[in-house]
Short mmCIF file of C-alpha atoms and ligand atoms in Angstrom, two decimals:
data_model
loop_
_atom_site.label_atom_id
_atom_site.label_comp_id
_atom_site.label_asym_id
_atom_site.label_seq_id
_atom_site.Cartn_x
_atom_site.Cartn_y
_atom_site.Cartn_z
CA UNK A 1 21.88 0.57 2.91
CA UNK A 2 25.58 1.72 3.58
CA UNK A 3 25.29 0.25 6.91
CA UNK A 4 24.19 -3.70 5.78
CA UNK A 5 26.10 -6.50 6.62
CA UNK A 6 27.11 -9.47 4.65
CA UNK A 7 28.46 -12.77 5.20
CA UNK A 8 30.26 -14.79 2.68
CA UNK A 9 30.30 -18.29 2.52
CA UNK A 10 33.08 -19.16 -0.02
CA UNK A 11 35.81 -21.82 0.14
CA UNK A 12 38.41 -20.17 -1.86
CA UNK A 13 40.49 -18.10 0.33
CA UNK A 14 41.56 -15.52 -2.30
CA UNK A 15 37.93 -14.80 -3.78
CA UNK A 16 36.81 -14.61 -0.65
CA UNK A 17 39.42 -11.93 0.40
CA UNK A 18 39.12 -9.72 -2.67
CA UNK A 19 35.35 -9.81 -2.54
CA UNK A 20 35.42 -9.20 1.17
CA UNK A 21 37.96 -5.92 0.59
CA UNK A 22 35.71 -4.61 -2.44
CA UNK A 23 32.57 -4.53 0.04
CA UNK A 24 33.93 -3.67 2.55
CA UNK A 25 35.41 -0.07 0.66
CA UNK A 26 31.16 0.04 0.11
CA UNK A 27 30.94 0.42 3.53
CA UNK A 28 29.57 -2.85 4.62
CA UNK A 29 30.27 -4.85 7.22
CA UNK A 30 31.55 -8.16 6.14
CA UNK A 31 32.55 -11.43 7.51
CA UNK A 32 33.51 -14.55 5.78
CA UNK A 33 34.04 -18.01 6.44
CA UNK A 34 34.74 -21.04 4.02
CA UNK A 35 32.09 -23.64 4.90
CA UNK A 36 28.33 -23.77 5.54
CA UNK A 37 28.48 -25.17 8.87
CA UNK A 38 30.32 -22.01 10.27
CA UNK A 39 28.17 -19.88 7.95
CA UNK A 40 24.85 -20.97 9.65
CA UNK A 41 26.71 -20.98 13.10
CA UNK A 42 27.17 -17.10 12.54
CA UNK A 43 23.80 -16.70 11.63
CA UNK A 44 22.18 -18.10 14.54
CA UNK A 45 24.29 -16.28 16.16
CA UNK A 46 24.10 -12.58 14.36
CA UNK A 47 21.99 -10.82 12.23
CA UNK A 48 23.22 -10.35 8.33
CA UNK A 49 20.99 -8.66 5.37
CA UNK A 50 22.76 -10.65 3.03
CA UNK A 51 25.21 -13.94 1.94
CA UNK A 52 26.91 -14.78 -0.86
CA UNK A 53 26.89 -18.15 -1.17
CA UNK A 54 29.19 -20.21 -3.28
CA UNK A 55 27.42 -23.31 -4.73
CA UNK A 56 30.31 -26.09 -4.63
CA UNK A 57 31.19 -26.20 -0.63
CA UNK A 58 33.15 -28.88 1.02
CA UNK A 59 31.09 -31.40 3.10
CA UNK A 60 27.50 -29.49 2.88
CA UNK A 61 26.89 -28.05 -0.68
CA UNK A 62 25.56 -24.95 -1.46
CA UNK A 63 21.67 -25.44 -1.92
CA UNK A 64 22.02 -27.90 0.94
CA UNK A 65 23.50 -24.26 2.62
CA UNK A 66 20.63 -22.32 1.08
CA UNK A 67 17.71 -24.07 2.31
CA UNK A 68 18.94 -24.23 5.85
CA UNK A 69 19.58 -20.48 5.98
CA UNK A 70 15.64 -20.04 4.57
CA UNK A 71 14.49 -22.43 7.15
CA UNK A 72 16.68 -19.85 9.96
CA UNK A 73 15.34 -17.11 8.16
CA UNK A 74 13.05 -16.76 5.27
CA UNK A 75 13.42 -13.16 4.47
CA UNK A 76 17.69 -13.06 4.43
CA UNK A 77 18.75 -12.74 0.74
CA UNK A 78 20.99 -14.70 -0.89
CA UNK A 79 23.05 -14.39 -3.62
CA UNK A 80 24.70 -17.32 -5.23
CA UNK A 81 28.28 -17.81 -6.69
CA UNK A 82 28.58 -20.45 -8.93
CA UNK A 83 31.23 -21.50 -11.51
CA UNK A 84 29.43 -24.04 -13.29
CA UNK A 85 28.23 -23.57 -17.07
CA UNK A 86 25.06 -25.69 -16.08
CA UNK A 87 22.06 -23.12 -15.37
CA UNK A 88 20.30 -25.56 -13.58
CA UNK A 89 21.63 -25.73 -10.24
CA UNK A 90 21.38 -21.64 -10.22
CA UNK A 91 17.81 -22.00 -11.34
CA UNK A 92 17.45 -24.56 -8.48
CA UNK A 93 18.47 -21.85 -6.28
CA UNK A 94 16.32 -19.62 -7.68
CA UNK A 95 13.36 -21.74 -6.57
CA UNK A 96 14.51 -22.23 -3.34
CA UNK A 97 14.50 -18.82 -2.56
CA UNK A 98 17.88 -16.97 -3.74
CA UNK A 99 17.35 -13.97 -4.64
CA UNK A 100 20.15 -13.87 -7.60
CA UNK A 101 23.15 -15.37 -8.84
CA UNK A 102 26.55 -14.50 -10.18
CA UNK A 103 28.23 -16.99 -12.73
CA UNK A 104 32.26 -17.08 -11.89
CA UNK A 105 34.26 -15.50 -13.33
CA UNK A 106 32.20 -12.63 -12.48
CA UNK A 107 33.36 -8.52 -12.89
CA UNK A 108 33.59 -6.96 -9.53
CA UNK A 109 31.15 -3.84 -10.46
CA UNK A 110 28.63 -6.64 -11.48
CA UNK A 111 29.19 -7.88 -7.50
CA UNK A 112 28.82 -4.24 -5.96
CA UNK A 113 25.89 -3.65 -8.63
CA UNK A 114 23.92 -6.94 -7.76
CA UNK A 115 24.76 -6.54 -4.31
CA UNK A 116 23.79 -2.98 -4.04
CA UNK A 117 20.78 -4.12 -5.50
CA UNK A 118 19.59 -6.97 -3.23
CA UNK A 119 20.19 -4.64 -0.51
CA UNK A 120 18.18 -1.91 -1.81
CA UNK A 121 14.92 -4.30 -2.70
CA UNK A 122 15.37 -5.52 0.84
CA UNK A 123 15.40 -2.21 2.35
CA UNK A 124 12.49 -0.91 0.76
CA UNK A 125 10.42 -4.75 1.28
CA UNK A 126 11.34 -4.38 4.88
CA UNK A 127 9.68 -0.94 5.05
CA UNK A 128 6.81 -1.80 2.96
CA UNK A 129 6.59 -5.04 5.40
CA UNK A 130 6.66 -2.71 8.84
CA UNK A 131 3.50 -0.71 6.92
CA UNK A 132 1.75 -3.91 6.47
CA UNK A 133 2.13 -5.48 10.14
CA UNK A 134 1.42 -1.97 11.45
CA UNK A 135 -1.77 -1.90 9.50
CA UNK A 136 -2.89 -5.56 10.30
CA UNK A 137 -2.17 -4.44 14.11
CA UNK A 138 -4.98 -2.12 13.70
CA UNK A 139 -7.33 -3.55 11.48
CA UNK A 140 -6.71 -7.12 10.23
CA UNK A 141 -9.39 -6.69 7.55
CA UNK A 142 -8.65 -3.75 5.44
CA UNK A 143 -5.68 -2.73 3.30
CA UNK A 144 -6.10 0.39 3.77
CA UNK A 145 -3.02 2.09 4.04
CA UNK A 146 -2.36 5.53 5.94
CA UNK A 147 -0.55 6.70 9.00
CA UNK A 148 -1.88 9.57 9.65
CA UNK A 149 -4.09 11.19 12.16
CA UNK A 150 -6.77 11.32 9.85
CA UNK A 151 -6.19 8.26 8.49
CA UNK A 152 -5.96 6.76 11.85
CA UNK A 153 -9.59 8.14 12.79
CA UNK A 154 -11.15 6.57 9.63
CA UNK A 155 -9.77 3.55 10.56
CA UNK A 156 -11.43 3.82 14.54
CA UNK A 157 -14.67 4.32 12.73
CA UNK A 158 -14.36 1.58 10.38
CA UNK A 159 -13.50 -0.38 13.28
CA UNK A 160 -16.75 1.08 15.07
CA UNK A 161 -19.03 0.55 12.48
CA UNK A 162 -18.12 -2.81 11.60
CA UNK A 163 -19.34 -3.89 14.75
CA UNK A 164 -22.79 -2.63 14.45
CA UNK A 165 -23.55 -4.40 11.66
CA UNK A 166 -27.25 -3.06 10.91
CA UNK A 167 -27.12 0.16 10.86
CA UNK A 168 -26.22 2.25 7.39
CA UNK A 169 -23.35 3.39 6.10
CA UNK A 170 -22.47 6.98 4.53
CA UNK A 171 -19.15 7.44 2.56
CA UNK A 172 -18.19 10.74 1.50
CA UNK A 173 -14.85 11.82 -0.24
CA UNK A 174 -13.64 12.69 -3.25
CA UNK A 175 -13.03 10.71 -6.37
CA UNK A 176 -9.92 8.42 -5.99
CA UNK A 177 -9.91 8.57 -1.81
CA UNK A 178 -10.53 5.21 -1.07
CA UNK A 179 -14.41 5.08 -0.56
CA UNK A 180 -14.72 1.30 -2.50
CA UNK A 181 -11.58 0.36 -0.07
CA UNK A 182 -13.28 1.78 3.09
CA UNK A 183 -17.03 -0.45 1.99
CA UNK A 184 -14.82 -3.44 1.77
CA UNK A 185 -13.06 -3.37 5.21
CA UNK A 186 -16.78 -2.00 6.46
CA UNK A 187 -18.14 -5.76 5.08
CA UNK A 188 -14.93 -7.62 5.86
CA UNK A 189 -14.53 -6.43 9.04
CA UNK A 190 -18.02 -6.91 10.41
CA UNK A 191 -19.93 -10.38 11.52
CA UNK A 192 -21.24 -10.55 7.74
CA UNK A 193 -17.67 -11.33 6.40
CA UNK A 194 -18.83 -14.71 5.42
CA UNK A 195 -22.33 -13.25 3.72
CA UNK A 196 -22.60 -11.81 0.03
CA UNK A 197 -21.11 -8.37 -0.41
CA UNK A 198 -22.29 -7.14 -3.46
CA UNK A 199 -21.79 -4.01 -4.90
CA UNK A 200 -23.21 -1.50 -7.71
CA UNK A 201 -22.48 1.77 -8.81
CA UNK A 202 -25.77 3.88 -8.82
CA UNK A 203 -24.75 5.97 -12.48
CA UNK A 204 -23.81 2.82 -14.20
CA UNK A 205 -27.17 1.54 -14.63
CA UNK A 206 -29.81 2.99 -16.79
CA UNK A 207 -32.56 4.93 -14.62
CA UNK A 208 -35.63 2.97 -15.33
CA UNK A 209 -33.39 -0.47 -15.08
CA UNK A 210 -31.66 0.32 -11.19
CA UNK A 211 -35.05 -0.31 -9.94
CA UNK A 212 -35.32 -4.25 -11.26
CA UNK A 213 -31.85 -4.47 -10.69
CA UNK A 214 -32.03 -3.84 -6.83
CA UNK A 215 -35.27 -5.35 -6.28
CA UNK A 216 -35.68 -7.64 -9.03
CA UNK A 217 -38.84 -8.28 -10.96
CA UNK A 218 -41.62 -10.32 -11.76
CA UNK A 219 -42.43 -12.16 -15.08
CA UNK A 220 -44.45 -9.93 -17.18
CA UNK A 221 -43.90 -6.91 -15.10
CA UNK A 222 -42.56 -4.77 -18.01
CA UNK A 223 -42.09 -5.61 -21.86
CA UNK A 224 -38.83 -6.99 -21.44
CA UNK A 225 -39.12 -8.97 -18.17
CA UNK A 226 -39.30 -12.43 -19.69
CA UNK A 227 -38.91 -14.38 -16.14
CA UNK A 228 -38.56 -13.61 -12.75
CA UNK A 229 -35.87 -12.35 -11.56
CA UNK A 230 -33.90 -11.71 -8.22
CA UNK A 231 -32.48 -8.34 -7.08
CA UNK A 232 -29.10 -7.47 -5.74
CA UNK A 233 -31.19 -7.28 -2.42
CA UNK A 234 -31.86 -10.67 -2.18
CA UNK A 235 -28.40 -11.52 -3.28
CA UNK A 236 -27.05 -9.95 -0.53
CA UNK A 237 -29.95 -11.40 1.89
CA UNK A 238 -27.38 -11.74 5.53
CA UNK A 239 -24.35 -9.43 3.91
CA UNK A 240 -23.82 -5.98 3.01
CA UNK A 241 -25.11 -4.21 -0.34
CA UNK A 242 -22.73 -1.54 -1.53
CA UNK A 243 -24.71 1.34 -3.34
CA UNK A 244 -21.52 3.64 -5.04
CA UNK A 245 -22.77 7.33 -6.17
CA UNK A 246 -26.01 7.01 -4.56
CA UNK A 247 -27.03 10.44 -6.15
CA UNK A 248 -27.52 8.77 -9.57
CA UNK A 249 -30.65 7.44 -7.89
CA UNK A 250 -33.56 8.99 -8.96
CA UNK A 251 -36.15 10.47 -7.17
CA UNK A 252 -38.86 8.31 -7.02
CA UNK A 253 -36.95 5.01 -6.60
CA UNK A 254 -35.30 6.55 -3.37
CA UNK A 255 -38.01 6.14 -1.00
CA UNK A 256 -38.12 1.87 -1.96
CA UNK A 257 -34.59 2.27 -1.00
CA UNK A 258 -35.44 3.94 2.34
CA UNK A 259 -38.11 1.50 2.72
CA UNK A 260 -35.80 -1.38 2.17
CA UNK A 261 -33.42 0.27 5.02
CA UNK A 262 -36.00 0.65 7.48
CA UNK A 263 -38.02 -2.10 7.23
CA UNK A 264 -35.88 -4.58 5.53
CA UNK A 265 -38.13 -5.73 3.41
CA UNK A 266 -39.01 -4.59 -0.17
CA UNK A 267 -41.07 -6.29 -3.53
CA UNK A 268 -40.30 -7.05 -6.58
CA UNK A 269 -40.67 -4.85 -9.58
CA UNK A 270 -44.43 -6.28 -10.69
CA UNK A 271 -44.10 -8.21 -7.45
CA UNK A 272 -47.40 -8.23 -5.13
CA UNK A 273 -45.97 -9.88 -1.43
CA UNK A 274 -42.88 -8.34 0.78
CA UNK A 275 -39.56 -10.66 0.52
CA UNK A 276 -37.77 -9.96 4.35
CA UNK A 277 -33.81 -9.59 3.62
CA UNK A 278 -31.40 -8.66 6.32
CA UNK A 279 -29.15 -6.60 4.74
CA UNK A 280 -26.85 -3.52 5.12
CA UNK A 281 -26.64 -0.71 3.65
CA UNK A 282 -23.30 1.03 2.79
CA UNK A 283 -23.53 4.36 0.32
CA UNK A 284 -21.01 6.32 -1.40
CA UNK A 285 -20.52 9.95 -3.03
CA UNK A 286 -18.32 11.87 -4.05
CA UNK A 287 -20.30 15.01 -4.02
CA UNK A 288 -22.00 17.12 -1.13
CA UNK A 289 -25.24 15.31 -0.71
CA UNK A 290 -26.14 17.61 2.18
CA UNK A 291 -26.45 20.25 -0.63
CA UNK A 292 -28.31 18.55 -3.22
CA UNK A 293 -30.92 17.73 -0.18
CA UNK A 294 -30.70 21.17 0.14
CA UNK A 295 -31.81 21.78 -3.58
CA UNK A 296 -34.16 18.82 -3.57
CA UNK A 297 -32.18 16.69 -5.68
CA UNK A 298 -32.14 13.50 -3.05
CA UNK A 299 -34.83 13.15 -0.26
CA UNK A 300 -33.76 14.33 3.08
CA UNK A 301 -35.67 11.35 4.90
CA UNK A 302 -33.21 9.03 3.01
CA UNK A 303 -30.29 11.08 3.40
CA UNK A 304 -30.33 11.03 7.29
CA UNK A 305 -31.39 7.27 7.80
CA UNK A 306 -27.71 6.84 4.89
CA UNK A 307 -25.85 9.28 7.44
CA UNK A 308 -26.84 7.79 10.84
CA UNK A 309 -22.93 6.47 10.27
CA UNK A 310 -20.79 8.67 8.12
CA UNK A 311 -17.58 8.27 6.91
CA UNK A 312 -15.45 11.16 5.93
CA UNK A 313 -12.27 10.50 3.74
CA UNK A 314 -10.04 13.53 3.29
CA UNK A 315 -8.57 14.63 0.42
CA UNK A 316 -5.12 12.94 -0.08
CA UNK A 317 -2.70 16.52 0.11
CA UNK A 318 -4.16 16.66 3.54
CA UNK A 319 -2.71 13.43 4.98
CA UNK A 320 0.71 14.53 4.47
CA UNK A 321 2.99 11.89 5.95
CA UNK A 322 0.83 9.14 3.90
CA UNK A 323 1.63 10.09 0.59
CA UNK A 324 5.48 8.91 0.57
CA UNK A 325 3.93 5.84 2.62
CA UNK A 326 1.73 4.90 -0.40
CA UNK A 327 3.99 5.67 -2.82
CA UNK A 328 6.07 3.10 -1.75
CA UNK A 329 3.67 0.82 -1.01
CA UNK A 330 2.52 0.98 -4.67
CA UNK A 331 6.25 1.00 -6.12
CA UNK A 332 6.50 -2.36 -4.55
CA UNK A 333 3.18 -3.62 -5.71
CA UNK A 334 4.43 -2.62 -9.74
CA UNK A 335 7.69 -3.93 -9.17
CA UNK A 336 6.51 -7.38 -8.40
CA UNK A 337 3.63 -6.73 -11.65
CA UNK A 338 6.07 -6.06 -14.19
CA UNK A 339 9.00 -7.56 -12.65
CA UNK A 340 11.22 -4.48 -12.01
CA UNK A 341 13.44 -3.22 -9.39
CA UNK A 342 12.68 0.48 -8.88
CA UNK A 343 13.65 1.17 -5.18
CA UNK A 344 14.28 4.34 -4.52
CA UNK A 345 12.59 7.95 -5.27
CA UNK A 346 14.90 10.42 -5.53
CA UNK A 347 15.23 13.29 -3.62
CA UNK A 348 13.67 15.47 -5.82
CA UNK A 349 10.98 13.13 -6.86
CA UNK A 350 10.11 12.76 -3.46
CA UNK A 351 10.10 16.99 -2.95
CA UNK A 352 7.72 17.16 -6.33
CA UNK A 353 5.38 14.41 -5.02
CA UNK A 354 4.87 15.93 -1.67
CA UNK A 355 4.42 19.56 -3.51
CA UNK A 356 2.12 18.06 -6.13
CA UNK A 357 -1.94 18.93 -4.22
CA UNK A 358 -2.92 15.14 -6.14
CA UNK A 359 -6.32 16.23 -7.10
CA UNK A 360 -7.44 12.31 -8.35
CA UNK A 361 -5.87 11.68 -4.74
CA UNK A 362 -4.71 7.90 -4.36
CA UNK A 363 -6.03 6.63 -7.21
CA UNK A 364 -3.80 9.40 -9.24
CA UNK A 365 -0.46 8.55 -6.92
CA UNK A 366 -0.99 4.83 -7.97
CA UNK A 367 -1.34 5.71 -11.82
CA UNK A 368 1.36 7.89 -11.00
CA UNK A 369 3.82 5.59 -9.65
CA UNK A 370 2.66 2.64 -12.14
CA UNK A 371 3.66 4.60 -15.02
CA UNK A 372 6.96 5.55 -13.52
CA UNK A 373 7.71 2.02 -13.03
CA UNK A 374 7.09 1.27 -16.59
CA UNK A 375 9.21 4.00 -17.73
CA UNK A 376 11.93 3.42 -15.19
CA UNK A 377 15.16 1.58 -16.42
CA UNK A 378 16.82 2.20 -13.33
CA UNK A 379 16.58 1.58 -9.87
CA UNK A 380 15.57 4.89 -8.71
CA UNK A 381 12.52 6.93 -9.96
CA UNK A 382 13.34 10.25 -11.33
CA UNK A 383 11.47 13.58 -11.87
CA UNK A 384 11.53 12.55 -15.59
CA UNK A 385 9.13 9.48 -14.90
CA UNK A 386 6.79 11.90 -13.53
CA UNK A 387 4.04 13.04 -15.62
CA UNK A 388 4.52 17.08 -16.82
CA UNK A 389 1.54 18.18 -14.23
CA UNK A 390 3.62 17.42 -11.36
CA UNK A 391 6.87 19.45 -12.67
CA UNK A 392 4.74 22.22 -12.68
CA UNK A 393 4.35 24.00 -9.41
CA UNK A 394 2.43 26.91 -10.17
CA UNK A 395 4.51 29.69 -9.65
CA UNK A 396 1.91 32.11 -9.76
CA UNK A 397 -0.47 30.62 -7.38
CA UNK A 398 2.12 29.68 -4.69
CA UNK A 399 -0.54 28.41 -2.21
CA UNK A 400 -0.72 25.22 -4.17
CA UNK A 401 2.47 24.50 -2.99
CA UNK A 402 2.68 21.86 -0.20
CA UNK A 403 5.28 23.53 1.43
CA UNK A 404 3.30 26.35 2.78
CA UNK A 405 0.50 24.89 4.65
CA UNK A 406 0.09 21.12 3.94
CA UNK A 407 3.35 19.81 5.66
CA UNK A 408 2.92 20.16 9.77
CA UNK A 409 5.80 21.68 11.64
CA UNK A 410 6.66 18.07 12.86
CA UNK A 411 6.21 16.45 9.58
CA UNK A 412 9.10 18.82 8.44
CA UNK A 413 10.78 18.36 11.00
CA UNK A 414 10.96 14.41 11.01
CA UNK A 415 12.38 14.95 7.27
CA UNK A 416 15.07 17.69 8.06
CA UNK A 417 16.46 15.37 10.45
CA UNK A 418 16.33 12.24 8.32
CA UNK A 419 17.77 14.11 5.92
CA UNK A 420 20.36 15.31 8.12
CA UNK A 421 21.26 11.79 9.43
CA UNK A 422 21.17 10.40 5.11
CA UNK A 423 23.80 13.31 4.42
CA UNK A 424 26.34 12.34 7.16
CA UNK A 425 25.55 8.75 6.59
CA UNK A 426 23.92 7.92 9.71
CA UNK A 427 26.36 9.24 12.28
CA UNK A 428 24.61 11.10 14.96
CA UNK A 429 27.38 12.95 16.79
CA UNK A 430 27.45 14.29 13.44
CA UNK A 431 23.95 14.97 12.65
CA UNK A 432 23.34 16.62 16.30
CA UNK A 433 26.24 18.64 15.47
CA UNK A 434 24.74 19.90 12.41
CA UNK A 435 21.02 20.19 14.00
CA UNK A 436 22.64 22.53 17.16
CA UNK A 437 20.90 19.93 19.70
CA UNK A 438 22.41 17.16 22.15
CA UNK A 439 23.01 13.73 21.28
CA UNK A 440 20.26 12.62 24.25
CA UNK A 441 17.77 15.22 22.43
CA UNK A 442 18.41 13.74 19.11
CA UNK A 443 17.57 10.32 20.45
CA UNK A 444 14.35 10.83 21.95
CA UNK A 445 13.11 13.13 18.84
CA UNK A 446 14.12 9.55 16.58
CA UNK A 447 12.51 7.58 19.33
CA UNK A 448 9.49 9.85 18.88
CA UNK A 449 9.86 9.73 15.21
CA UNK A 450 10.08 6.22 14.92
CA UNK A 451 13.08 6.64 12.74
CA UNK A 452 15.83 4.10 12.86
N1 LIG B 1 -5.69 4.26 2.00
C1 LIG B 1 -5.40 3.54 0.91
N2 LIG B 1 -4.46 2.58 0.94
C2 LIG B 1 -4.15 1.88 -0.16
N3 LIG B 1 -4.73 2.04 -1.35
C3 LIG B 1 -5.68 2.96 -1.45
C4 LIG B 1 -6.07 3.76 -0.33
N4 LIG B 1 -7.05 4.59 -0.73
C5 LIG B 1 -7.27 4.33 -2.02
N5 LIG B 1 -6.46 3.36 -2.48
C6 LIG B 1 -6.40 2.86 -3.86
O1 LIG B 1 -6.73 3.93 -4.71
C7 LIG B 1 -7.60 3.52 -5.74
C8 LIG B 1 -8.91 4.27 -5.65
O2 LIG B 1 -9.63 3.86 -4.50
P1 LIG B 1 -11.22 3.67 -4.51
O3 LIG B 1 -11.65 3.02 -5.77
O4 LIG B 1 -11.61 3.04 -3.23
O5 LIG B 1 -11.64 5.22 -4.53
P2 LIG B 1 -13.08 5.86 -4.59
O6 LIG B 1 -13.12 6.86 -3.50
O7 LIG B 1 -14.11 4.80 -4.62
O8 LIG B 1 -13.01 6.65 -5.97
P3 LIG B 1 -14.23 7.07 -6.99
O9 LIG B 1 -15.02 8.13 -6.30
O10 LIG B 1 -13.51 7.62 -8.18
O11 LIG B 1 -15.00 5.83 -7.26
C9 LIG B 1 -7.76 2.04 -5.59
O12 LIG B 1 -6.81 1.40 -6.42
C10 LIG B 1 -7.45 1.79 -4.14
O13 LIG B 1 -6.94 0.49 -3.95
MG1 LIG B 2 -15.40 4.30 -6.15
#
């Protein structure tokens, strides 16, 4: 974040020169000032990414300093000088929102490290934030991430759907696309939010036992069946009943489920009267069901009353410009779980994830990016955190590289000119130079881009 700028609070005039020459050799803009009333006077006035705060200040004192600037503005970070030998005023700080501290005497490359740092965590939370608001904008129930086109469509639907709560649900995509994700903003987003959602996965249950468990039983109604008892069906009596890899259900149990849909109300294994639930129905697969109707392995009868609403997820190599999204999306989620600071993917870690066709899709990116957290001791994930099947591009079936035909002409062209503008540090005269365009062109393609 060559361009950040930082104000320093610090009452000694000569460690507040020398650090304010060092950073400013980074490349930062810097201004300083030697008491916290003139400190938060600038920042009401201008906007700074970071201060570094010195702890003893005359009149006002440092975490008097700190909590002021949080109440300004909670997401600044700030880094605290202090020369004491007491931890506990820098652990005070801590809880009041610093983001670090430096103990005096401190090394200078310690400053431009932890500084370089801060500013890198911020960089990447402010992107991950924009993602998030974005996202809320268009659907305040669902966390499901994506900007792209396709992405954007599933999200419509969701949106759709949700508010025609009765009718049933289809999911279709492969393993790892977000089907579980897309139920849950389905349920969430819809008037039964405050209702049961309950869910059960289809091939997890024992054949002869999915029937009791969906529909409960009677006492006495088979050797086992003790008591009565109730079925996820009238657990989820006024919510939504999520039925994953519906194709696990056998044959002869499907039409109860069709007679559930359509009628809404069902018995009791053993059970002799109708119990009326309002529920809805919301089924997922990850294979073709269209063809095992087709080879009479499901019922067509339920099949079209599942599909009257279907949602389609795509395969994750075809929603290009999402997967560096996620990825940092979920490098911030493991950073905060195992309490690193990975910030950055390298260039060529970026190159190999967008070549890589991600057959387990987003469920494979996540593992992906967990376990380069966890093997990460810097702050920027390298091709040697990746696992080996991503190194790989198979040289001999070139087609599976992104490159040629997953990445749309815009897509490459968004990166060749944020690349551009990265190599000549963000100057544009510069970067329009290099790209052969005008300066006016180059602003409304990063207008259109959205880049900054
Ligand atoms: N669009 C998305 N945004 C954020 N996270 C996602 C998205 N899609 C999937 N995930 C994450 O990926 C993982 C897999 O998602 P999910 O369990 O919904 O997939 P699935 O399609 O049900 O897979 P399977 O068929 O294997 O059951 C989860 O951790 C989920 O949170
Ligand atoms: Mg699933």
């Amino acid at each position: 974040m060559i361009h950040a700028k930082i104000l320093i609070i610090e009452d000694n005039e000569d460690l507040a020169f020398t650090l304010s020459n060092v950073l400013k050799k980074e490349g930062y803009q810097v201004v300083s000032v030697g008491d916290g009333e003139s400190g938060l006077d600038r920042l009401q006035k201008e906007l700074f990414d970071l201060v570094l705060l010195d702890l003893k200040l005359p009149k006002m004192n440092g975490l008097e300093v700190l909590s002021q600037i949080k109440k300004l503005d909670e997401d600044i970070l700030v880094v605290m000088m202090t020369a004491s030998t007491d931890a506990k005023p820098a652990i005070e700080a801590l809880k009041k929102g610093a983001y670090d501290y430096m103990m005096k005497p401190f090394e200078l490359d310690e400053m431009k490290k932890i500084t370089r740092n801060a500013l890198e965590n911020y960089e990447l939370k402010r992107e991950v934030m924009r993602f998030r608001r974005q996202n809320q904008r268009i659907h305040p129930a669902s966390n499901l991430l994506g900007e792209s086109p396709l992405m954007e469509k599933v999200r419509e639907l969701i949106q759709i759907i949700a508010e025609t709560p009765r009718t049933s649900v289809l999911i279709q995509g492969d393993s790892g696309t977000g089907k579980e994700l897309v139920a849950n903003a389905l349920h969430y987003a819809s008037a039964r939010k405050d209702s049961p959602f309950v869910k059960i996965n289809c091939s997890a249950i024992p054949e002869n036992l999915l029937e009791s468990e969906l529909f409960g039983h009677e006492k006495g109604a088979f050797t086992d069946a003790r008591s009565q008892k109730k079925g996820l069906f009238e657990l989820a009596d006024g919510g939504t009943i999520f039925l994953d890899e519906i194709p696990s259900m056998k044959l002869t149990l499907q039409p109860k489920l069709l007679r559930a849909i359509e009628t809404q109300t069902f018995r009791r294994v053993g059970g002799l009267s109708d119990i009326e639930i309002n529920v809805r129905v919301i089924a997922a697969t990850n294979s073709d069901l269209g063809e095992l109707v087709k080879n009479k392995e499901f019922r067509n009868d339920l099949y079209y009353r599942l599909k009257v609403m279907e949602v389609s997820l795509p395969p994750l190599c075809h929603r290009g410009e999402d997967i560096l999204l996620l990825a940092k999306v979920f490098l911030q989620e493991f950073n905060k779980e195992f309490n690193r600071n990975v910030t950055k993917l390298s260039q060529e870690t970026e190159t190999l994830i967008l070549s890589y066709l991600w057959p387990g899709n987003v469920r494979e990116l996540k593992n992906v990016i967990e376990r380069g957290v966890i093997l990460c001791k810097s702050d920027t994930l390298l091709p040697e955190h990746l696992p080996h099947e991503l190194l790989n591009v198979d040289e001999a079936h070139p087609e599976k590289h992104a490159f040629l035909g997953r990445v749309t002409l815009q897509e490459m062209e968004k990166n060749h000119i944020q690349e551009v503008l990265r190599t000549m540090n963000g100057n544009k005269s510069q970067a329009a130079k290099i790209l052969n365009i005008s300066r006016s062109t180059l602003r409304e393609k990063l207008k259109s881009y959205e880049i900054v």
